[in-house]
Amino acid sequence: MRPSLQRPSTEHPPPGASTTGSPERRSAPPARRRPVTASLSRALSSRALPFLALPALVLVFACLAALAFGARHVDPVTTLEALGAFLTGGGDAAAADIDAAAALSRIPRTITAVLVGAALAVSGVALQGATRNPLGDAGLLGLTAGASLAVALGLGLGISAGLAGVMVLAILGTLVAAAVVYTVASAASRLGGGPGGTPGPLSLVLAGAAVTAGCTAVTSALLILSPAVLERFRFWTVGSVARSSLEDAAWLAPVIAVGILMVFVAAPGLDALALGDELAHGLGSRPERLRMVLLGATVLLTAAATALAGPVVFVGLLVPHALRRFRPASTRVLVLGCALWGAVLLVLADLAGRLVVAPQEIHVGVTTVVIGVPVLLLLLRRKAVSL
């Protein structure tokens, strides 16, 4: 008999087969990057769906309540009829009824509250991840104050041209404020013997408080010296959605959507970034590029929110901290949940401000401060952060 000749097998071993004794172990092929649509479908898995369905449902009812209640209450049927007329283009005819007109007049501010709340909450997730700072918030770190000062300067010098000019000024002010805060905090950490001059969470907050105080003082001086600027800027000093318009909301909605999408795409890298740059490099991430994407998204979201409503603070601190306690299925689910709950928070804050002292109203920026300060003190008391 002829000896049987066996060719060396080129097939891979079946899954789960032992490779012990093989001369060399084949390296696993590099993981392919999932497209955004696949990531979105994975984020909406069976485990994540209830986590997102609840805030979506609450947001619908919160918006309906915001349209119905205020200085003049509107019954639910009239509110739904007015909303239907607005969606079908028959708002002018429905405005003949005084109750329907009241509901229609609240649509712009409600839409603006949804956009601003979502933008600020997602910017909080991005800022906390990029700086590894649990107190990361655009208001606490002085970014909104810098944007407001830039807008006030533009109005005083007459160089702002409509909402586009306000948006550009807000972006520039946010960038300058971020650079000053980081420089001051790094210098303070270096003098205090910090590791490599890397600013700690409280160092950033203290530097942000100093920048906020300085920007607020200069802004107040501009408003006192220029009555024309005061009249145009007055509602921005504390944050308000009272003078919102559908045109402004429609113009800035794509900007906010792009910022949220940037954070959503970069979200998986936040877990690696939290471990430190060296470990993130070892896990295949690029911390420098990821941090630039997150900070760029933060600037876009903060500038757009400030251009629409002025300096509204604590939303980016409250919402991410609250949702992390429920352990979302993934970081992308956290981003989507923050967008929804941030919108809910600002809509309800605006509604509460209209109901507490009706027929007058409390600006939404004041309401968020009243809610946010106790939460910040609680975080510090529990030693959730370190200097």
Coordinates of C-alpha atoms in Angstrom, one line a residue:
M1 CA 0.0 0.0 0.0
R2 CA 1.1 3.5 -0.8
P3 CA 1.5 5.7 2.2
S4 CA -1.2 8.4 2.3
L5 CA 0.1 11.8 1.8
Q6 CA -1.5 14.5 3.9
R7 CA -1.4 18.1 2.9
P8 CA -0.9 20.6 5.7
S9 CA -4.3 22.1 6.6
T10 CA -4.7 25.8 5.9
E11 CA -8.1 26.0 7.6
H12 CA -8.5 27.9 10.8
P13 CA -9.5 25.8 13.8
P14 CA -13.1 25.8 14.7
P15 CA -14.3 28.3 17.3
G16 CA -13.5 27.2 20.8
A17 CA -10.8 24.7 19.7
S18 CA -7.7 24.6 21.8
T19 CA -4.5 26.1 20.2
T20 CA -2.2 24.7 22.9
G21 CA 0.9 23.2 21.3
S22 CA 0.7 25.3 18.1
P23 CA 4.1 26.9 17.3
E24 CA 2.6 30.3 17.1
R25 CA -0.7 31.9 17.9
R26 CA -2.4 33.8 15.1
S27 CA -3.2 37.4 16.0
A28 CA -6.8 38.4 15.9
P29 CA -7.8 40.6 13.0
P30 CA -8.3 44.3 13.9
A31 CA -11.8 45.1 14.9
R32 CA -13.8 47.0 12.3
R33 CA -15.3 50.3 13.2
R34 CA -19.1 50.1 13.2
P35 CA -21.0 52.7 11.2
V36 CA -23.1 55.2 13.0
T37 CA -26.4 53.5 12.0
A38 CA -25.2 50.2 13.5
S39 CA -24.1 51.9 16.6
L40 CA -27.5 53.6 16.9
S41 CA -29.3 50.3 16.5
R42 CA -27.1 48.7 19.1
A43 CA -27.7 51.7 21.5
L44 CA -31.5 51.1 21.0
S45 CA -31.2 47.4 22.2
S46 CA -33.8 45.8 24.4
R47 CA -31.9 46.7 27.5
A48 CA -31.5 50.4 26.5
L49 CA -34.9 51.0 25.1
P50 CA -36.7 51.3 28.5
F51 CA -33.9 53.6 29.6
L52 CA -34.7 56.0 26.7
A53 CA -38.4 55.4 26.3
L54 CA -39.3 56.8 29.7
P55 CA -37.6 60.3 29.2
A56 CA -39.1 60.5 25.7
L57 CA -42.5 59.9 27.1
V58 CA -41.9 62.4 29.9
L59 CA -40.7 64.9 27.4
V60 CA -43.9 64.7 25.4
F61 CA -46.0 65.4 28.4
A62 CA -43.7 68.1 29.7
C63 CA -43.9 69.9 26.4
L64 CA -47.7 69.7 26.4
A65 CA -47.8 71.0 29.9
A66 CA -45.5 73.9 28.9
L67 CA -47.9 74.8 26.1
A68 CA -51.0 74.6 28.4
F69 CA -49.9 76.3 31.6
G70 CA -48.7 79.8 32.3
A71 CA -50.1 83.2 33.1
R72 CA -53.2 82.0 31.2
H73 CA -54.1 78.3 31.5
V74 CA -55.4 76.5 28.4
D75 CA -57.5 73.3 28.5
P76 CA -55.9 70.1 27.0
V77 CA -58.3 69.9 24.0
T78 CA -57.5 73.5 22.9
T79 CA -53.8 72.9 23.4
L80 CA -53.8 69.8 21.2
E81 CA -55.9 71.6 18.6
A82 CA -53.4 74.5 18.6
L83 CA -50.5 72.2 18.3
G84 CA -52.1 70.3 15.4
A85 CA -52.8 73.6 13.6
F86 CA -49.2 74.6 14.1
L87 CA -47.9 71.3 12.7
T88 CA -50.2 71.4 9.7
G89 CA -49.5 75.1 8.9
G90 CA -52.8 76.4 10.1
G91 CA -51.5 78.4 13.1
D92 CA -52.7 81.8 11.8
A93 CA -56.3 80.6 11.7
A94 CA -56.1 79.0 15.1
A95 CA -54.7 82.2 16.6
A96 CA -58.1 83.8 16.3
D97 CA -59.0 82.0 19.5
I98 CA -57.4 83.7 22.6
D99 CA -56.7 80.4 24.3
A100 CA -55.2 78.8 21.2
A101 CA -53.1 82.0 20.7
A102 CA -51.7 81.6 24.2
A103 CA -50.7 78.0 23.5
L104 CA -49.2 78.9 20.1
S105 CA -47.2 81.7 21.7
R106 CA -45.4 79.2 24.0
I107 CA -44.3 76.9 21.2
P108 CA -41.0 78.8 20.3
R109 CA -39.9 79.0 24.0
T110 CA -40.7 75.3 24.5
I111 CA -38.7 74.2 21.4
T112 CA -35.8 76.4 22.5
A113 CA -35.9 74.9 26.0
V114 CA -35.7 71.4 24.4
L115 CA -32.7 72.3 22.3
V116 CA -30.8 74.2 25.0
G117 CA -31.4 71.5 27.6
A118 CA -30.3 68.7 25.3
A119 CA -27.2 70.7 24.2
L120 CA -26.1 71.6 27.7
A121 CA -26.6 68.1 29.1
V122 CA -24.6 66.4 26.4
S123 CA -21.9 69.1 26.6
G124 CA -21.6 68.1 30.3
V125 CA -21.0 64.4 29.4
A126 CA -18.3 65.5 26.8
L127 CA -16.6 68.0 29.1
Q128 CA -16.5 65.6 32.1
G129 CA -15.0 62.9 29.8
A130 CA -12.5 65.1 28.1
T131 CA -11.2 66.7 31.3
R132 CA -11.8 63.6 33.6
N133 CA -13.5 66.1 35.8
P134 CA -16.7 65.0 37.6
L135 CA -17.6 68.7 38.0
G136 CA -17.4 69.4 34.3
D137 CA -20.1 71.9 33.3
A138 CA -20.0 74.7 30.9
G139 CA -21.4 77.1 33.5
L140 CA -19.1 76.0 36.3
L141 CA -16.0 76.3 34.2
G142 CA -16.8 79.8 32.9
L143 CA -17.5 78.9 29.3
T144 CA -21.0 80.4 29.2
A145 CA -19.8 83.5 30.9
G146 CA -17.1 83.9 28.3
A147 CA -19.6 83.4 25.5
S148 CA -21.9 86.0 27.1
L149 CA -19.1 88.6 27.4
A150 CA -18.1 88.1 23.8
V151 CA -21.7 88.6 22.7
A152 CA -22.0 91.8 24.9
L153 CA -18.8 93.1 23.4
G154 CA -20.1 92.5 19.9
L155 CA -23.4 94.2 20.6
G156 CA -21.6 97.2 22.2
L157 CA -19.2 97.6 19.3
G158 CA -21.9 96.9 16.7
I159 CA -20.0 94.1 15.0
S160 CA -22.6 91.3 15.5
A161 CA -24.8 90.6 12.4
G162 CA -27.9 88.8 13.5
L163 CA -27.9 85.3 15.0
A164 CA -24.9 84.2 12.8
G165 CA -22.8 86.9 14.3
V166 CA -23.9 86.1 17.8
M167 CA -23.0 82.4 17.2
V168 CA -19.5 83.3 16.0
L169 CA -19.0 85.6 18.9
A170 CA -20.2 82.9 21.4
I171 CA -17.8 80.4 19.9
L172 CA -14.9 82.8 20.2
G173 CA -15.8 83.7 23.8
T174 CA -16.1 80.0 24.7
L175 CA -12.7 79.2 23.3
V176 CA -11.0 82.1 25.0
A177 CA -12.6 81.3 28.3
A178 CA -11.7 77.6 28.1
A179 CA -8.1 78.5 27.3
V180 CA -7.9 80.9 30.2
V181 CA -9.5 78.5 32.7
Y182 CA -7.2 75.6 31.7
T183 CA -4.0 77.9 31.8
V184 CA -4.9 79.3 35.3
A185 CA -5.8 75.9 36.7
S186 CA -2.6 74.3 35.3
A187 CA -0.5 77.1 36.8
A188 CA -2.2 76.7 40.2
S189 CA -1.7 72.9 40.1
R190 CA 2.0 73.3 39.2
L191 CA 2.6 75.7 42.0
G192 CA 0.8 73.3 44.4
G193 CA 3.0 70.4 43.3
G194 CA 0.4 68.7 41.2
P195 CA 1.4 65.8 38.9
G196 CA 2.9 67.5 35.8
G197 CA 0.8 70.6 36.3
T198 CA -2.3 68.6 35.4
P199 CA -5.3 70.6 36.9
G200 CA -7.5 68.7 39.3
P201 CA -11.3 69.0 39.3
L202 CA -11.6 71.6 42.0
S203 CA -8.7 73.6 40.5
L204 CA -10.7 73.8 37.3
V205 CA -13.8 74.8 39.1
L206 CA -12.1 77.5 41.1
A207 CA -10.4 78.9 37.9
G208 CA -13.8 78.8 36.3
A209 CA -15.4 80.7 39.1
A210 CA -12.7 83.4 38.8
V211 CA -13.2 83.6 35.0
T212 CA -16.9 83.8 35.5
A213 CA -16.6 86.6 38.1
G214 CA -14.3 88.6 35.8
C215 CA -16.5 88.1 32.7
T216 CA -19.6 88.9 34.6
A217 CA -18.0 92.1 36.0
V218 CA -17.0 93.3 32.6
T219 CA -20.3 92.4 31.1
S220 CA -22.1 94.4 33.8
A221 CA -19.9 97.4 33.2
L222 CA -20.8 97.3 29.5
L223 CA -24.5 97.1 30.2
I224 CA -24.3 100.1 32.6
L225 CA -22.4 102.2 30.1
S226 CA -24.5 101.3 27.1
P227 CA -28.3 101.4 27.6
A228 CA -28.8 100.1 24.0
V229 CA -26.8 97.0 24.8
L230 CA -28.6 96.7 28.1
E231 CA -32.0 96.6 26.3
R232 CA -30.8 93.9 23.9
F233 CA -28.8 91.9 26.3
R234 CA -30.9 92.1 29.5
F235 CA -32.6 88.7 29.2
W236 CA -29.2 87.1 28.7
T237 CA -27.8 88.1 32.0
V238 CA -29.5 85.3 33.9
G239 CA -30.5 83.0 31.0
S240 CA -34.0 83.0 29.5
V241 CA -36.1 81.4 26.7
A242 CA -38.8 84.1 27.0
R243 CA -37.7 85.9 23.8
S244 CA -37.1 82.8 21.7
S245 CA -38.2 82.7 18.1
L246 CA -38.8 79.8 15.7
E247 CA -36.3 81.2 13.2
D248 CA -33.5 81.2 15.7
A249 CA -34.3 77.7 16.9
A250 CA -34.4 76.4 13.3
W251 CA -31.1 78.1 12.5
L252 CA -29.2 76.6 15.5
A253 CA -31.0 73.2 15.7
P254 CA -28.6 71.7 13.0
V255 CA -25.6 73.0 15.0
I256 CA -26.8 71.3 18.2
A257 CA -27.5 68.1 16.3
V258 CA -24.0 68.0 14.9
G259 CA -22.5 68.6 18.3
I260 CA -24.6 65.8 19.9
L261 CA -23.7 63.5 17.0
M262 CA -20.0 64.2 17.6
V263 CA -20.3 63.2 21.2
F264 CA -22.4 60.1 20.3
V265 CA -19.8 58.9 17.8
A266 CA -16.9 59.5 20.3
A267 CA -18.8 58.1 23.3
P268 CA -17.1 54.6 23.3
G269 CA -13.8 56.2 23.9
L270 CA -14.9 57.9 27.0
D271 CA -14.5 54.7 29.1
A272 CA -10.9 54.3 27.9
L273 CA -10.2 58.0 28.4
A274 CA -11.3 57.7 32.0
L275 CA -8.5 55.2 32.7
G276 CA -5.8 57.7 31.7
D277 CA -3.9 58.4 28.5
E278 CA -1.4 55.6 28.8
L279 CA -4.0 52.9 29.3
A280 CA -6.1 54.4 26.6
H281 CA -3.2 54.2 24.2
G282 CA -2.7 50.5 25.2
L283 CA -6.4 49.8 24.5
G284 CA -6.0 51.2 21.0
S285 CA -7.6 54.7 21.6
R286 CA -6.2 58.0 20.5
P287 CA -6.7 60.2 23.6
E288 CA -5.5 63.4 22.0
R289 CA -7.8 63.2 19.0
L290 CA -10.7 62.0 21.1
R291 CA -10.2 64.9 23.5
M292 CA -10.2 67.4 20.6
V293 CA -13.4 66.0 19.2
L294 CA -15.1 66.2 22.6
L295 CA -13.9 69.7 23.3
G296 CA -14.9 70.8 19.9
A297 CA -18.4 69.4 20.4
T298 CA -18.5 71.1 23.8
V299 CA -17.7 74.5 22.2
L300 CA -20.4 74.0 19.6
L301 CA -23.1 73.0 22.0
T302 CA -22.2 75.6 24.6
A303 CA -22.0 78.4 22.0
A304 CA -25.3 77.4 20.4
A305 CA -27.1 77.1 23.8
T306 CA -25.7 80.5 24.9
A307 CA -26.7 82.2 21.6
L308 CA -30.3 80.9 22.1
A309 CA -30.9 81.4 25.8
G310 CA -27.9 83.1 27.5
P311 CA -25.9 81.6 30.4
V312 CA -27.8 78.6 31.7
V313 CA -25.7 76.7 34.2
F314 CA -25.8 73.3 36.1
V315 CA -27.7 71.4 33.5
G316 CA -24.5 69.7 32.3
L317 CA -23.7 68.8 35.9
L318 CA -27.1 67.6 37.1
V319 CA -28.2 65.3 34.3
P320 CA -25.1 63.2 33.7
H321 CA -24.5 62.6 37.4
A322 CA -28.2 61.6 37.9
L323 CA -28.2 59.1 35.0
R324 CA -24.9 57.5 35.9
R325 CA -26.5 56.2 39.1
F326 CA -28.9 54.1 37.0
R327 CA -25.9 52.4 35.2
P328 CA -26.9 52.8 31.5
A329 CA -26.2 49.9 29.1
S330 CA -23.4 51.9 27.3
T331 CA -21.9 55.3 27.1
R332 CA -23.8 56.0 23.9
V333 CA -27.1 55.2 25.8
L334 CA -25.9 57.7 28.4
V335 CA -25.4 60.4 25.8
L336 CA -28.9 59.9 24.3
G337 CA -30.4 59.7 27.8
C338 CA -28.7 63.0 28.8
A339 CA -30.1 64.7 25.7
L340 CA -33.7 63.6 26.5
W341 CA -33.5 64.3 30.3
G342 CA -31.7 67.6 29.7
A343 CA -34.6 68.7 27.5
V344 CA -37.1 67.5 30.2
L345 CA -35.2 69.4 32.9
L346 CA -35.1 72.7 31.1
V347 CA -38.8 72.5 29.9
L348 CA -39.9 71.8 33.4
A349 CA -37.6 74.5 34.8
D350 CA -39.1 77.1 32.4
L351 CA -42.7 75.9 33.3
A352 CA -42.0 76.2 37.0
G353 CA -40.6 79.7 36.6
R354 CA -43.8 80.7 34.9
L355 CA -46.1 79.1 37.5
V356 CA -44.4 80.0 40.8
V357 CA -44.9 83.8 40.5
A358 CA -47.6 84.1 37.8
P359 CA -48.4 86.3 36.0
Q360 CA -44.7 87.3 36.4
E361 CA -42.0 84.7 35.7
I362 CA -38.6 83.6 36.9
H363 CA -36.0 83.1 34.3
V364 CA -34.9 79.6 33.6
G365 CA -31.3 80.3 34.4
V366 CA -32.3 81.2 38.0
T367 CA -34.4 78.0 38.3
T368 CA -31.5 75.8 37.3
V369 CA -29.2 77.5 39.8
V370 CA -31.7 77.0 42.6
I371 CA -31.8 73.3 41.7
G372 CA -28.1 72.9 40.9
V373 CA -26.4 74.5 43.9
P374 CA -27.6 72.0 46.5
V375 CA -26.6 69.1 44.2
L376 CA -23.1 70.6 43.8
L377 CA -22.8 71.0 47.6
L378 CA -23.9 67.4 48.0
L379 CA -21.3 66.1 45.6
L380 CA -18.6 68.0 47.5
R381 CA -19.9 66.8 50.9
R382 CA -19.7 63.2 49.7
K383 CA -16.2 63.8 48.6
A384 CA -17.1 62.7 45.1
V385 CA -14.2 64.9 43.8
S386 CA -10.7 65.5 45.0
L387 CA -8.5 68.6 44.7

